[in-house]
Short mmCIF file of C-alpha atoms and ligand atoms in Angstrom, two decimals:
data_model
loop_
_atom_site.label_atom_id
_atom_site.label_comp_id
_atom_site.label_asym_id
_atom_site.label_seq_id
_atom_site.Cartn_x
_atom_site.Cartn_y
_atom_site.Cartn_z
CA MET A 1 0.12 0.12 -0.32
CA LYS A 2 1.53 3.31 -1.25
CA ILE A 3 0.47 7.10 -0.04
CA ILE A 4 -0.72 8.67 -2.91
CA ASP A 5 -2.27 12.06 -2.36
CA ILE A 6 -2.85 13.83 1.67
CA SER A 7 -6.37 16.77 1.00
CA ILE A 8 -7.91 18.86 4.27
CA LEU A 9 -11.54 20.53 3.97
CA ARG A 10 -11.82 23.50 6.69
CA HIS A 11 -15.17 23.39 8.33
CA GLN A 12 -15.90 25.59 10.45
CA GLN A 13 -18.25 24.40 14.16
CA PRO A 14 -20.42 26.28 16.04
CA PHE A 15 -19.14 26.35 19.44
CA PRO A 16 -22.18 26.46 21.90
CA ALA A 17 -20.78 28.50 25.08
CA ALA A 18 -21.79 31.62 26.52
CA VAL A 19 -17.81 32.62 26.55
CA GLY A 20 -15.85 32.10 24.31
CA PRO A 21 -15.14 32.01 20.18
CA GLU A 22 -18.86 31.88 17.85
CA HIS A 23 -17.08 28.93 15.54
CA VAL A 24 -14.11 26.87 15.68
CA THR A 25 -11.75 25.37 13.15
CA LEU A 26 -11.81 21.96 12.35
CA ASP A 27 -9.19 21.10 9.07
CA LEU A 28 -10.17 17.77 8.47
CA LEU A 29 -6.41 15.81 7.13
CA THR A 30 -7.77 13.05 4.46
CA ILE A 31 -4.28 10.72 4.28
CA ALA A 32 -5.81 8.33 0.42
CA THR A 33 -3.50 5.53 -0.27
CA ASP A 34 -4.08 3.30 -3.96
CA GLU A 35 -6.09 0.53 -2.67
CA GLY A 36 -9.03 2.98 -1.61
CA ILE A 37 -8.68 3.05 1.73
CA GLN A 38 -8.60 6.96 3.76
CA GLY A 39 -7.01 7.57 6.98
CA HIS A 40 -8.34 11.26 8.42
CA THR A 41 -8.26 12.93 11.55
CA PHE A 42 -8.89 17.39 12.38
CA ALA A 43 -5.72 19.09 12.33
CA GLY A 44 -3.44 21.14 14.61
CA GLY A 45 -4.28 22.45 18.17
CA PRO A 46 -6.12 24.58 19.27
CA GLY A 47 -6.23 27.79 17.71
CA GLU A 48 -3.27 26.76 15.29
CA ASP A 49 -3.40 26.42 11.51
CA ILE A 50 -1.02 23.89 9.84
CA ALA A 51 -2.95 23.13 6.74
CA SER A 52 -0.52 25.40 4.56
CA VAL A 53 2.94 22.94 6.22
CA LEU A 54 0.66 19.61 5.75
CA LEU A 55 0.07 20.57 2.26
CA ASP A 56 3.48 22.30 0.98
CA VAL A 57 6.23 20.23 2.73
CA VAL A 58 4.89 16.81 4.15
CA ARG A 59 2.88 16.08 1.47
CA PRO A 60 5.52 15.11 -0.28
CA MET A 61 7.31 13.57 2.31
CA LEU A 62 4.85 11.14 2.34
CA ILE A 63 3.42 10.46 -1.02
CA GLY A 64 4.78 7.33 -2.41
CA LEU A 65 5.44 5.71 1.80
CA ASP A 66 3.22 2.78 2.76
CA PRO A 67 1.56 3.72 5.01
CA LEU A 68 1.98 1.52 8.07
CA ASP A 69 4.51 2.93 7.74
CA ILE A 70 3.95 4.18 11.66
CA GLY A 71 6.99 4.35 13.42
CA ARG A 72 9.32 5.43 10.25
CA VAL A 73 7.18 8.57 9.82
CA TRP A 74 6.34 9.47 13.16
CA ALA A 75 10.11 9.83 13.18
CA MET A 76 10.49 11.49 10.22
CA THR A 77 7.93 14.10 11.52
CA GLY A 78 9.38 15.34 14.35
CA ARG A 79 12.50 16.44 12.88
CA ARG A 80 13.25 19.82 13.01
CA GLY A 81 12.04 22.76 11.67
CA LEU A 82 8.31 21.27 12.23
CA PRO A 83 4.75 21.87 14.29
CA ALA A 84 4.90 19.87 16.85
CA THR A 85 1.23 18.87 16.06
CA VAL A 86 2.32 18.23 12.55
CA ARG A 87 3.87 14.93 13.15
CA GLY A 88 0.32 14.23 15.81
CA ALA A 89 -2.01 14.62 12.98
CA VAL A 90 -0.65 12.38 11.04
CA ASP A 91 0.43 9.72 13.15
CA VAL A 92 -3.81 8.86 14.53
CA ALA A 93 -4.27 9.28 10.05
CA LEU A 94 -2.13 6.99 9.43
CA TRP A 95 -3.51 4.81 13.06
CA ASP A 96 -7.05 5.16 10.86
CA ILE A 97 -5.25 4.00 8.00
CA ALA A 98 -3.77 0.52 9.21
CA GLY A 99 -7.32 -0.23 11.62
CA LYS A 100 -9.17 -0.01 8.17
CA ALA A 101 -6.72 -2.30 5.97
CA ALA A 102 -6.67 -5.11 9.25
CA GLY A 103 -10.76 -4.37 9.70
CA LEU A 104 -10.26 -3.82 13.57
CA PRO A 105 -10.68 -1.19 15.74
CA VAL A 106 -6.92 0.94 17.06
CA HIS A 107 -6.85 -0.21 19.87
CA ARG A 108 -6.81 -3.99 18.69
CA LEU A 109 -3.52 -2.38 17.05
CA ILE A 110 -2.03 -1.00 20.23
CA GLY A 111 -3.48 -4.36 22.71
CA THR A 112 -6.26 -4.26 23.58
CA VAL A 113 -6.27 -3.68 27.66
CA ARG A 114 -10.39 -3.55 28.43
CA ASP A 115 -13.78 -2.38 26.25
CA HIS A 116 -15.19 1.00 28.94
CA ALA A 117 -13.45 3.26 31.52
CA PRO A 118 -15.84 5.92 33.09
CA ALA A 119 -15.44 9.19 32.24
CA TYR A 120 -15.98 12.15 33.59
CA ILE A 121 -17.32 15.86 32.30
CA ALA A 122 -14.89 18.68 32.17
CA THR A 123 -17.34 22.46 32.46
CA TRP A 124 -16.59 25.49 30.04
CA VAL A 125 -16.12 28.12 31.73
CA HIS A 126 -18.97 30.05 33.46
CA ARG A 127 -19.26 34.02 34.86
CA ASP A 128 -20.96 33.09 38.39
CA ILE A 129 -21.26 30.09 40.77
CA PRO A 130 -25.04 28.87 40.45
CA THR A 131 -24.59 27.31 36.59
CA TYR A 132 -21.57 25.50 37.75
CA VAL A 133 -23.51 24.45 40.87
CA ASP A 134 -26.80 23.59 38.36
CA GLU A 135 -24.74 22.13 36.00
CA ALA A 136 -22.72 19.57 37.72
CA LEU A 137 -26.12 19.08 38.76
CA ALA A 138 -27.21 18.06 36.08
CA TYR A 139 -24.48 16.12 34.77
CA ARG A 140 -24.01 14.51 37.88
CA GLU A 141 -28.11 13.36 36.95
CA MET A 142 -28.01 11.80 33.60
CA GLY A 143 -24.86 9.29 35.31
CA PHE A 144 -21.52 11.05 35.93
CA THR A 145 -19.97 9.64 38.77
CA ALA A 146 -17.38 13.04 38.33
CA HIS A 147 -16.33 16.16 37.06
CA LYS A 148 -13.43 18.37 37.30
CA LEU A 149 -14.12 22.22 37.40
CA HIS A 150 -12.48 25.14 34.60
CA PRO A 151 -12.96 27.60 37.40
CA LEU A 152 -13.55 31.46 37.01
CA THR A 153 -10.16 32.20 37.66
CA GLN A 154 -9.88 32.02 33.46
CA LEU A 155 -12.19 35.43 33.37
CA ARG A 156 -8.73 35.85 33.74
CA HIS A 157 -7.96 34.78 30.05
CA PHE A 158 -11.53 35.15 28.53
CA ASP A 159 -12.65 38.32 29.46
CA GLY A 160 -9.78 39.81 31.31
CA LYS A 161 -11.48 40.47 34.04
CA GLN A 162 -9.48 40.24 38.31
CA VAL A 163 -11.26 37.60 38.84
CA PRO A 164 -9.46 36.82 42.83
CA VAL A 165 -8.58 33.75 43.80
CA THR A 166 -10.81 32.97 46.96
CA ASP A 167 -14.07 33.32 44.38
CA ASP A 168 -12.08 29.98 42.63
CA ILE A 169 -12.34 28.84 46.59
CA ASP A 170 -16.16 29.72 47.25
CA LEU A 171 -17.25 27.69 43.53
CA CYS A 172 -15.51 24.32 44.49
CA ALA A 173 -17.32 25.06 48.04
CA GLN A 174 -20.31 25.33 46.79
CA VAL A 175 -19.85 22.45 44.34
CA ARG A 176 -18.24 19.72 46.86
CA ALA A 177 -22.07 21.32 48.83
CA ALA A 178 -24.10 20.65 45.78
CA VAL A 179 -23.18 17.52 45.27
CA GLY A 180 -21.93 15.66 48.15
CA ASP A 181 -18.56 14.41 49.78
CA ARG A 182 -18.85 10.97 47.33
CA HIS A 183 -18.98 12.31 43.77
CA VAL A 184 -15.52 12.30 42.08
CA LEU A 185 -14.61 15.69 42.20
CA ALA A 186 -11.24 17.99 40.57
CA LEU A 187 -10.01 21.62 39.91
CA ASP A 188 -8.26 22.19 36.76
CA ALA A 189 -7.18 25.92 37.18
CA ALA A 190 -5.45 26.31 33.38
CA TRP A 191 -2.42 27.77 34.05
CA ALA A 192 -4.11 30.40 35.97
CA TYR A 193 -2.43 30.71 38.65
CA ASP A 194 0.91 32.90 40.21
CA TYR A 195 3.10 30.95 43.61
CA PRO A 196 0.80 31.76 46.63
CA GLU A 197 -2.54 31.95 44.33
CA ALA A 198 -1.69 28.60 43.71
CA VAL A 199 -0.73 27.08 47.95
CA GLN A 200 -3.90 29.22 48.48
CA VAL A 201 -5.95 26.88 46.38
CA GLY A 202 -4.40 23.74 46.81
CA LEU A 203 -4.73 23.54 50.35
CA ALA A 204 -8.85 24.95 50.24
CA ILE A 205 -9.57 21.86 48.07
CA GLU A 206 -7.39 19.59 50.18
CA GLU A 207 -10.16 20.01 52.36
CA LEU A 208 -13.04 20.52 50.33
CA GLY A 209 -12.11 16.22 49.03
CA TYR A 210 -10.50 16.39 45.34
CA ALA A 211 -9.10 14.01 43.90
CA TRP A 212 -6.65 15.90 41.56
CA TYR A 213 -5.45 19.82 41.33
CA GLU A 214 -4.47 19.95 38.12
CA ASP A 215 -2.42 23.11 36.42
CA PRO A 216 -2.24 24.96 38.98
CA LEU A 217 0.55 27.45 37.85
CA ALA A 218 2.21 28.12 33.83
CA ALA A 219 3.00 24.60 32.27
CA ASP A 220 6.76 25.02 32.11
CA ASP A 221 7.04 25.85 35.91
CA LEU A 222 8.83 22.38 37.03
CA TYR A 223 10.36 23.91 39.44
CA GLY A 224 7.18 25.62 40.54
CA TYR A 225 5.43 21.94 40.69
CA ILE A 226 7.63 21.29 42.69
CA ARG A 227 8.05 23.21 45.04
CA LEU A 228 3.62 23.13 45.11
CA LYS A 229 3.59 19.52 45.60
CA GLN A 230 6.39 19.64 48.29
CA GLN A 231 2.81 22.02 49.76
CA LEU A 232 0.33 19.40 49.24
CA SER A 233 -1.09 16.37 49.67
CA ILE A 234 -3.16 15.50 46.39
CA PRO A 235 -2.23 14.25 43.50
CA LEU A 236 -1.01 17.07 40.61
CA MET A 237 -1.62 16.45 37.51
CA ALA A 238 0.58 18.58 35.27
CA THR A 239 2.14 18.33 31.66
CA GLU A 240 -0.63 17.88 29.63
CA VAL A 241 0.44 21.17 27.64
CA THR A 242 4.66 20.74 27.86
CA GLN A 243 5.80 21.35 24.69
CA GLY A 244 8.49 18.95 23.76
CA GLY A 245 5.83 16.02 23.21
CA LEU A 246 8.16 12.64 24.08
CA THR A 247 11.10 13.76 25.74
CA ALA A 248 10.22 16.10 27.30
CA LEU A 249 8.78 15.07 30.25
CA ALA A 250 11.29 12.46 31.13
CA PRO A 251 12.62 15.21 34.10
CA TRP A 252 9.17 15.72 35.42
CA VAL A 253 9.59 11.45 35.97
CA VAL A 254 12.59 12.46 37.29
CA GLU A 255 12.03 14.95 39.39
CA ARG A 256 9.22 14.31 40.79
CA ALA A 257 6.73 17.02 40.13
CA THR A 258 3.76 15.69 39.17
CA ASP A 259 2.23 12.65 39.95
CA PHE A 260 0.73 12.12 36.84
CA LEU A 261 1.52 12.39 33.25
CA ARG A 262 -0.07 14.05 30.81
CA GLY A 263 -1.29 14.59 26.91
CA ASP A 264 -3.36 14.09 24.13
CA VAL A 265 -2.87 12.70 20.85
CA VAL A 266 -2.26 16.62 18.93
CA LEU A 267 -0.36 17.82 21.51
CA LYS A 268 1.99 15.06 21.95
CA GLY A 269 2.87 13.31 18.57
CA GLY A 270 -0.66 11.22 17.76
CA ILE A 271 -1.08 8.38 18.59
CA THR A 272 1.89 6.89 18.87
CA GLY A 273 3.07 9.71 21.23
CA MET A 274 0.67 9.06 23.35
CA VAL A 275 1.36 5.79 23.35
CA LYS A 276 5.15 5.69 24.85
CA ILE A 277 3.73 8.53 27.18
CA ALA A 278 1.85 5.75 29.28
CA HIS A 279 4.66 3.22 28.68
CA LEU A 280 6.76 6.15 29.94
CA ALA A 281 4.60 6.39 33.20
CA GLU A 282 4.47 3.04 33.06
CA ALA A 283 7.60 2.31 34.27
CA PHE A 284 7.66 4.97 37.10
CA HIS A 285 4.16 3.01 38.22
CA LEU A 286 2.43 6.86 37.35
CA PRO A 287 -0.97 7.75 35.53
CA CYS A 288 -1.49 9.54 32.04
CA GLU A 289 -4.18 10.85 31.74
CA ILE A 290 -5.30 11.48 28.73
CA HIS A 291 -6.41 15.27 27.87
CA ASP A 292 -9.62 15.67 25.70
CA ALA A 293 -7.67 15.79 22.06
CA TYR A 294 -10.33 19.34 21.43
CA ASN A 295 -12.63 17.52 18.21
CA SER A 296 -14.92 14.48 18.04
CA LEU A 297 -11.97 12.09 15.58
CA ASN A 298 -8.99 12.80 17.95
CA ASN A 299 -11.39 11.96 20.74
CA LEU A 300 -12.09 8.93 19.22
CA ALA A 301 -8.23 8.75 19.43
CA GLY A 302 -7.30 9.26 22.36
CA LEU A 303 -10.44 6.73 23.51
CA ASN A 304 -8.03 4.20 20.82
CA VAL A 305 -4.44 4.79 22.75
CA MET A 306 -7.62 4.69 26.89
CA MET A 307 -8.31 1.19 25.57
CA ALA A 308 -4.70 0.09 25.29
CA ILE A 309 -2.67 1.59 28.08
CA ALA A 310 -4.40 0.68 31.64
CA ASN A 311 -3.14 3.15 33.30
CA CYS A 312 -5.08 5.92 32.82
CA GLN A 313 -8.66 5.94 35.57
CA TRP A 314 -10.74 8.58 33.48
CA PHE A 315 -12.44 9.67 29.49
CA GLU A 316 -12.65 13.35 29.78
CA ILE A 317 -16.26 14.91 27.73
CA LEU A 318 -14.97 18.92 27.89
CA ALA A 319 -18.56 19.60 27.85
CA PRO A 320 -19.26 23.80 26.07
CA HIS A 321 -22.74 24.11 25.83
CA ALA A 322 -25.20 26.41 25.22
CA PRO A 323 -27.09 27.95 28.80
CA GLY A 324 -28.91 25.81 30.76
CA SER A 325 -28.34 22.73 28.09
CA TYR A 326 -26.85 19.64 29.09
CA ASP A 327 -24.98 17.59 26.88
CA ILE A 328 -22.18 16.61 25.54
CA ASP A 329 -22.72 17.05 21.48
CA ALA A 330 -19.42 18.77 21.34
CA LEU A 331 -17.50 15.45 21.99
CA SER A 332 -18.47 13.33 19.33
CA TYR A 333 -18.27 17.01 16.65
CA GLY A 334 -18.55 15.67 13.07
CA LEU A 335 -19.72 11.60 13.48
CA VAL A 336 -22.65 9.79 12.52
CA GLU A 337 -23.00 8.88 15.63
CA PRO A 338 -22.04 9.25 18.74
CA ILE A 339 -19.23 8.21 20.94
CA THR A 340 -20.63 4.99 23.46
CA ILE A 341 -21.41 7.01 27.05
CA ASP A 342 -24.09 4.73 28.94
CA PRO A 343 -26.40 5.90 31.86
CA THR A 344 -23.84 5.43 34.37
CA GLY A 345 -21.40 6.94 32.87
CA ASN A 346 -19.05 4.76 31.26
CA VAL A 347 -17.80 5.43 27.86
CA HIS A 348 -17.14 2.51 25.62
CA ALA A 349 -14.35 2.15 23.59
CA PRO A 350 -15.19 1.15 19.60
CA THR A 351 -15.84 -1.90 17.32
CA ARG A 352 -14.79 -1.14 14.07
CA PRO A 353 -12.18 -0.33 11.83
CA GLY A 354 -10.28 2.39 12.52
CA LEU A 355 -10.57 4.96 14.67
CA GLY A 356 -14.55 3.60 14.50
CA ILE A 357 -16.48 5.85 14.77
CA ASP A 358 -17.63 7.39 10.62
CA ILE A 359 -16.86 11.37 9.51
CA ASP A 360 -20.08 12.95 8.68
CA TRP A 361 -19.58 14.18 5.38
CA GLU A 362 -22.43 15.80 4.81
CA LEU A 363 -22.17 18.09 7.01
CA LEU A 364 -19.05 18.89 7.39
CA ARG A 365 -18.81 18.75 3.91
CA ALA A 366 -21.97 21.82 4.35
CA SER A 367 -20.17 24.44 4.92
CA GLY A 368 -16.33 22.47 4.35
CA GLU A 369 -14.00 24.48 2.38
CA LEU A 370 -11.45 22.42 -0.14
CA LEU A 371 -7.87 23.79 0.93
CA GLY A 372 -4.49 23.19 -1.57
MG1 MG B 1 -6.58 20.59 31.94
#
């Protein structure tokens, strides 16, 4: 089998939440082969446009290669000068081809370890505490057993507002009071705090029985995380967006700067990159929590990884939704059917070949623009 072409279909996905953009650009990458099998994913990180690099630089590199030489291509796309997300996009599309060629879902090719896992809701950002409380109760009612907050201080980023860190502590306390002690809660501060704020919030959510404390400090502040971990007993989760992929994570493990490794197929080198990171974590008896990957096809890719590694506990569902409409539609936007979540809040492994769920071509082509 040989790669014969690469193309990109650009589509604008409506973004339903009250905070944030009106649309998110989805660049559907297609890698075509001479045997008629095509591999797909959505290319690029959030807000990042890698279409011209893929079409002008990567297309000539890949045409004529065997798409099953995934490791070879992974090495080629890690070369100096290419954005890291190029490697992730090409890798996911090649695994999709490999699964389709084998007639198996991708997790079967890696080595399946389970067929379902618990999922949690990760909130989008809201402007007041009652909205977060209503939301937590609504998703609990739908069967989810765990819930993660992206708190009010995120409005520093979205609205340019000076939100005091005590607002986040109030939020965490009120959500805990509403959902009760047995619901799993976590806080993802998304790099918003300085060191004193991070200590203050961490001590508060420890008391509130939160399960983990994610990304309080700047993403590259390895020494800050080491200091913070010495102040807190709550597990600290870092490395979601660290630059440099697999090899950049070695110091985080060796310096004991995080209690988890973390990443997604988009930023961390695709399915191949995430499997390598999970195995690195496994060698140190660390969990590797897979991050919601910004869009449906990459969420499916992450799900396939999760079904083939033992050291990831939770499937993350980032749930931006229209005010009052508590859905998880963003998880599967652009697929012909949703990723399966059962009434007890478990996600189930894909069973069909490749990434495992077909693309809704009608939807994507409706406002789609073919690039290059
Ligand atoms: Mg996060």
